[in-house]
C-alpha positions as a Python dict, from the first residue, in 0.01 Angstrom:
ca = {
    (1, 'M'): (0, 0, 0),
    (2, 'R'): (250, 272, 196),
    (3, 'H'): (395, 69, 464),
    (4, 'S'): (517, 273, 747),
    (5, 'I'): (793, 242, 1041),
    (6, 'Q'): (536, 422, 1265),
    (7, 'A'): (277, 144, 1258),
    (8, 'P'): (333, -175, 1352),
    (9, 'A'): (177, -506, 1210),
    (10, 'A'): (170, -694, 1531),
    (11, 'V'): (102, -637, 1854),
    (12, 'V'): (143, -815, 2188),
    (13, 'M'): (-211, -801, 2430),
    (14, 'V'): (-249, -950, 2749),
    (15, 'R'): (-598, -1146, 2879),
    (16, 'P'): (-658, -1089, 3243),
    (17, 'H'): (-827, -1355, 3422),
    (18, 'H'): (-846, -1186, 3734),
    (19, 'F'): (-896, -796, 3683),
    (20, 'T'): (-942, -564, 3942),
    (21, 'V'): (-853, -222, 4064),
    (22, 'N'): (-463, -147, 4134),
    (23, 'T'): (-466, 89, 4463),
    (24, 'E'): (-104, 139, 4421),
    (25, 'T'): (-124, 371, 4100),
    (26, 'A'): (-425, 532, 4199),
    (27, 'A'): (-233, 863, 4367),
    (28, 'D'): (-87, 964, 4033),
    (29, 'N'): (-278, 846, 3805),
    (30, 'S'): (-603, 1074, 3788),
    (31, 'F'): (-723, 829, 3514),
    (32, 'Q'): (-857, 613, 3758),
    (33, 'T'): (-1205, 569, 3838),
    (34, 'I'): (-1238, 257, 3941),
    (35, 'S'): (-1388, 169, 4249),
    (36, 'D'): (-1609, -137, 4233),
    (37, 'R'): (-1428, -544, 4206),
    (38, 'G'): (-1490, -874, 4212),
    (39, 'E'): (-1610, -1126, 3972),
    (40, 'D'): (-1840, -994, 3731),
    (41, 'L'): (-1569, -641, 3679),
    (42, 'A'): (-1320, -941, 3595),
    (43, 'L'): (-1562, -1112, 3332),
    (44, 'R'): (-1605, -813, 3108),
    (45, 'A'): (-1250, -701, 3142),
    (46, 'Y'): (-1159, -1051, 2962),
    (47, 'A'): (-1456, -1043, 2781),
    (48, 'E'): (-1319, -661, 2661),
    (49, 'I'): (-992, -857, 2535),
    (50, 'T'): (-1133, -1076, 2366),
    (51, 'A'): (-1296, -859, 2134),
    (52, 'A'): (-1122, -609, 2113),
    (53, 'A'): (-817, -863, 1977),
    (54, 'A'): (-1051, -1004, 1790),
    (55, 'T'): (-1129, -715, 1549),
    (56, 'L'): (-790, -627, 1502),
    (57, 'E'): (-738, -938, 1406),
    (58, 'S'): (-1018, -932, 1118),
    (59, 'H'): (-847, -588, 1056),
    (60, 'G'): (-513, -803, 922),
    (61, 'V'): (-309, -694, 1290),
    (62, 'K'): (-113, -972, 1414),
    (63, 'V'): (-185, -1007, 1739),
    (64, 'H'): (26, -1295, 2064),
    (65, 'L'): (-231, -1272, 2287),
    (66, 'F'): (-128, -1374, 2650),
    (67, 'E'): (-323, -1536, 2907),
    (68, 'D'): (-282, -1336, 3309),
    (69, 'E'): (-421, -1580, 3475),
    (70, 'G'): (-253, -1459, 3841),
    (71, 'T'): (-404, -1253, 4094),
    (72, 'S'): (-92, -1022, 4210),
    (73, 'T'): (-46, -799, 3862),
    (74, 'P'): (-336, -573, 3836),
    (75, 'D'): (-245, -412, 3546),
    (76, 'S'): (-133, -655, 3358),
    (77, 'V'): (-366, -553, 3083),
    (78, 'F'): (-128, -289, 2987),
    (79, 'P'): (229, -419, 2861),
    (80, 'N'): (330, -114, 2685),
    (81, 'N'): (463, -23, 3030),
    (82, 'W'): (718, -308, 3101),
    (83, 'F'): (878, -354, 2740),
    (84, 'S'): (896, -167, 2359),
    (85, 'T'): (1085, -316, 2041),
    (86, 'H'): (1260, -130, 1779),
    (87, 'A'): (1345, -208, 1435),
    (88, 'G'): (1676, -362, 1379),
    (89, 'G'): (1626, -635, 1626),
    (90, 'H'): (1616, -443, 1963),
    (91, 'V'): (1365, -494, 2249),
    (92, 'A'): (1448, -316, 2574),
    (93, 'I'): (1239, -387, 2926),
    (94, 'Y'): (1170, -78, 3163),
    (95, 'P'): (1196, -15, 3499),
    (96, 'M'): (843, -1, 3680),
    (97, 'K'): (727, 247, 3953),
    (98, 'A'): (442, 17, 4106),
    (99, 'E'): (590, -318, 4291),
    (100, 'S'): (293, -526, 4184),
    (101, 'R'): (383, -336, 3814),
    (102, 'R'): (673, -532, 3821),
    (103, 'R'): (572, -848, 3827),
    (104, 'E'): (394, -806, 3494),
    (105, 'R'): (758, -904, 3352),
    (106, 'R'): (729, -1202, 3153),
    (107, 'S'): (980, -1431, 2999),
    (108, 'D'): (751, -1604, 2790),
    (109, 'I'): (688, -1325, 2578),
    (110, 'I'): (1000, -1229, 2488),
    (111, 'E'): (1139, -1541, 2430),
    (112, 'M'): (798, -1561, 2219),
    (113, 'L'): (968, -1248, 2051),
    (114, 'K'): (1311, -1428, 2003),
    (115, 'T'): (1120, -1741, 1850),
    (116, 'E'): (887, -1499, 1620),
    (117, 'Y'): (1087, -1250, 1508),
    (118, 'R'): (1406, -1118, 1477),
    (119, 'V'): (1578, -1020, 1803),
    (120, 'Q'): (1948, -885, 1853),
    (121, 'D'): (1979, -784, 2129),
    (122, 'V'): (1739, -741, 2505),
    (123, 'I'): (1832, -418, 2675),
    (124, 'D'): (1659, -443, 3064),
    (125, 'Y'): (1667, -140, 3247),
    (126, 'S'): (1481, -259, 3558),
    (127, 'G'): (1816, -298, 3758),
    (128, 'L'): (1740, 109, 3809),
    (129, 'E'): (1437, 62, 4010),
    (130, 'P'): (1602, 33, 4349),
    (131, 'D'): (1779, 357, 4242),
    (132, 'A'): (1387, 498, 4154),
    (133, 'L'): (1512, 561, 3832),
    (134, 'F'): (1166, 516, 3640),
    (135, 'L'): (1073, 502, 3281),
    (136, 'E'): (759, 287, 3182),
    (137, 'G'): (762, 244, 2816),
    (138, 'T'): (582, 346, 2537),
    (139, 'G'): (341, 421, 2814),
    (140, 'A'): (600, 716, 3006),
    (141, 'M'): (719, 768, 2644),
    (142, 'V'): (532, 882, 2294),
    (143, 'L'): (803, 784, 2064),
    (144, 'D'): (862, 903, 1620),
    (145, 'H'): (1018, 627, 1481),
    (146, 'I'): (1031, 834, 1200),
    (147, 'D'): (1183, 1153, 1305),
    (148, 'R'): (1373, 940, 1594),
    (149, 'V'): (1191, 1189, 1898),
    (150, 'A'): (1115, 1017, 2263),
    (151, 'Y'): (849, 1295, 2385),
    (152, 'A'): (810, 1202, 2746),
    (153, 'V'): (556, 1419, 2986),
    (154, 'R'): (844, 1477, 3379),
    (155, 'S'): (669, 1232, 3657),
    (156, 'D'): (757, 1022, 3861),
    (157, 'R'): (705, 773, 3672),
    (158, 'T'): (970, 918, 3375),
    (159, 'N'): (1294, 1036, 3514),
    (160, 'P'): (1532, 1169, 3309),
    (161, 'I'): (1838, 1002, 3357),
    (162, 'A'): (1629, 713, 3254),
    (163, 'L'): (1501, 861, 2944),
    (164, 'E'): (1880, 1001, 2856),
    (165, 'R'): (1990, 655, 2981),
    (166, 'F'): (1668, 525, 2671),
    (167, 'S'): (1716, 758, 2432),
    (168, 'T'): (2126, 690, 2387),
    (169, 'H'): (2077, 296, 2357),
    (170, 'F'): (1755, 368, 2057),
    (171, 'N'): (1881, 667, 1908),
    (172, 'F'): (1613, 895, 1974),
    (173, 'E'): (1703, 1225, 2085),
    (174, 'P'): (1409, 1317, 2397),
    (175, 'M'): (1176, 1584, 2465),
    (176, 'A'): (1107, 1612, 2786),
    (177, 'F'): (831, 1845, 2915),
    (178, 'E'): (574, 1962, 3168),
    (179, 'A'): (221, 1866, 3185),
    (180, 'C'): (-97, 1905, 3381),
    (181, 'D'): (-476, 1925, 3408),
    (182, 'S'): (-671, 2227, 3542),
    (183, 'K'): (-628, 2104, 3890),
    (184, 'G'): (-284, 2089, 3840),
    (185, 'M'): (-267, 1706, 3876),
    (186, 'P'): (57, 1571, 3654),
    (187, 'I'): (-30, 1366, 3317),
    (188, 'Y'): (116, 1081, 3448),
    (189, 'H'): (139, 913, 3115),
    (190, 'T'): (273, 1085, 2788),
    (191, 'N'): (77, 845, 2604),
    (192, 'V'): (-308, 939, 2679),
    (193, 'L'): (-131, 1324, 2617),
    (194, 'M'): (-96, 1293, 2261),
    (195, 'C'): (-56, 1024, 1966),
    (196, 'I'): (198, 1010, 1678),
    (197, 'G'): (74, 876, 1348),
    (198, 'T'): (240, 871, 1004),
    (199, 'D'): (97, 1170, 871),
    (200, 'F'): (-74, 1398, 1208),
    (201, 'A'): (-74, 1393, 1527),
    (202, 'V'): (-322, 1399, 1811),
    (203, 'I'): (-251, 1626, 2101),
    (204, 'G'): (-335, 1819, 2406),
    (205, 'T'): (-107, 2124, 2409),
    (206, 'G'): (-338, 2300, 2654),
    (207, 'M'): (-217, 2122, 2894),
    (208, 'I'): (195, 2129, 2879),
    (209, 'S'): (255, 2409, 3087),
    (210, 'D'): (530, 2627, 2931),
    (211, 'R'): (425, 2788, 2612),
    (212, 'R'): (718, 2803, 2440),
    (213, 'R'): (749, 2431, 2519),
    (214, 'R'): (426, 2347, 2440),
    (215, 'E'): (509, 2588, 2055),
    (216, 'E'): (853, 2357, 2021),
    (217, 'V'): (702, 2029, 2052),
    (218, 'V'): (384, 2074, 1819),
    (219, 'G'): (684, 2251, 1569),
    (220, 'R'): (881, 1931, 1604),
    (221, 'L'): (599, 1697, 1547),
    (222, 'A'): (451, 1910, 1238),
    (223, 'R'): (838, 1933, 1071),
    (224, 'F'): (776, 1630, 807),
    (225, 'G'): (406, 1752, 746),
    (226, 'R'): (255, 1634, 1030),
    (227, 'R'): (-149, 1767, 1074),
    (228, 'I'): (-138, 1865, 1387),
    (229, 'I'): (-521, 1768, 1554),
    (230, 'D'): (-558, 1979, 1864),
    (231, 'L'): (-709, 1755, 2197),
    (232, 'S'): (-895, 1961, 2475),
    (233, 'E'): (-863, 1810, 2801),
    (234, 'E'): (-1267, 1700, 2853),
    (235, 'Q'): (-1144, 1482, 2550),
    (236, 'I'): (-724, 1373, 2688),
    (237, 'G'): (-954, 1278, 3035),
    (238, 'R'): (-1206, 1060, 2737),
    (239, 'F'): (-882, 888, 2615),
    (240, 'A'): (-885, 1081, 2291),
    (241, 'G'): (-500, 1075, 2291),
    (242, 'N'): (-448, 722, 2379),
    (243, 'A'): (-439, 576, 2048),
    (244, 'L'): (-239, 404, 1804),
    (245, 'E'): (-150, 326, 1451),
    (246, 'L'): (-144, 1, 1337),
    (247, 'Q'): (-55, -133, 998),
    (248, 'G'): (-348, -370, 870),
    (249, 'T'): (-409, -567, 534),
    (250, 'E'): (-586, -323, 349),
    (251, 'G'): (-395, -24, 476),
    (252, 'R'): (-340, 179, 814),
    (253, 'I'): (-584, 226, 1077),
    (254, 'L'): (-593, 408, 1439),
    (255, 'A'): (-672, 177, 1697),
    (256, 'L'): (-830, 407, 1995),
    (257, 'S'): (-1181, 369, 2258),
    (258, 'S'): (-1543, 405, 2179),
    (259, 'T'): (-1504, 603, 2460),
    (260, 'A'): (-1242, 813, 2247),
    (261, 'L'): (-1404, 805, 1969),
    (262, 'D'): (-1740, 979, 2053),
    (263, 'A'): (-1530, 1234, 2245),
    (264, 'L'): (-1351, 1371, 1944),
    (265, 'D'): (-1595, 1608, 1693),
    (266, 'A'): (-1637, 1568, 1290),
    (267, 'G'): (-1389, 1801, 1219),
    (268, 'Q'): (-1104, 1578, 1403),
    (269, 'R'): (-1248, 1274, 1291),
    (270, 'A'): (-1251, 1374, 893),
    (271, 'A'): (-912, 1493, 968),
    (272, 'I'): (-752, 1123, 1112),
    (273, 'E'): (-936, 985, 860),
    (274, 'E'): (-757, 1167, 533),
    (275, 'S'): (-455, 924, 618),
    (276, 'V'): (-549, 627, 841),
    (277, 'R'): (-937, 407, 876),
    (278, 'I'): (-1046, 482, 1275),
    (279, 'V'): (-1129, 188, 1432),
    (280, 'A'): (-1306, 126, 1808),
    (281, 'L'): (-1306, -100, 2040),
    (282, 'D'): (-1544, -104, 2296),
    (283, 'I'): (-1307, -131, 2648),
    (284, 'P'): (-1528, 69, 2918),
    (285, 'T'): (-1445, -208, 3193),
    (286, 'I'): (-1115, -140, 3138),
    (287, 'E'): (-1060, 204, 3094),
    (288, 'R'): (-1185, 304, 3471),
    (289, 'A'): (-841, 106, 3566),
    (290, 'G'): (-696, 494, 3420),
    (291, 'G'): (-545, 356, 3041),
    (292, 'S'): (-711, 329, 2726),
    (293, 'V'): (-662, 119, 2374),
    (294, 'R'): (-313, 241, 2361),
    (295, 'C'): (-191, 101, 2732),
    (296, 'T'): (-305, -241, 2624),
    (297, 'L'): (-193, -231, 2266),
    (298, 'A'): (308, -357, 2254),
    (299, 'G'): (353, -294, 1969),
    (300, 'I'): (584, -508, 1778),
    (301, 'H'): (853, -348, 1539),
    (302, 'L'): (1023, -629, 1448),
    (303, 'T'): (1092, -830, 1177),
    (304, 'P'): (923, -1152, 1156),
    (305, 'R'): (1116, -1510, 1077),
    (306, 'H'): (892, -1647, 889),
}
């Protein structure tokens, strides 16, 4: 079974006890459709994360499941935005645009990483927040760990100075570009537009504004023989680009949502399944907050201690 540095075998997930709408982030996240609040919403979100974690573990993915019992962090279910991990023992902590999202950063998660995995250093970029230099983790960037490229859609949540600083520290080549929907609304996070697997990439190429830049992005993704699976704007709107390749015990899998899977056509599914098994997770309540499966998974690219 061929392992890939692109596909982590472990993830961090956060199970919310009081999931609700984050009104602070709605202005620049066109994927948010949530309107109702209340106990039923929270119970459904809690159940969705519980079931998703169990499904991933049944495929051999190690899930470090943390609880969020607070009421001041409505987007805590999306931990991939505030930290990331990297081969060689490196951890990054990121500057977040919304003040409510800054409260998601947790020392217990960082301490768990140090205990369970070999961590050499933790680089904290959160000090960039007072200067409005935001870079929201692997939401803002989709990282190609094989070709060492950080793909990033320019937005208020992805500052070019912060992107350059991360790329220098972590040895990635930054590749920033503009992308928006047909109404001219910028894509708020790169990871809703594209997903990079070991042997394929799914991406909404038509939403990349500049034709020349679009060709450069596609050409770079295809450089090592990856198959490019193009998604329509409608499919992007149904989170078909918000997926993550993981390493399971029986081989690599692609974790995405039931919504996303239903949006793919037969040819796209077949192309993906040439190299991975598709594992669909049912999280419709959480998706109404503007993120899908990939957003709920913080991949661990560190070496286990044991």
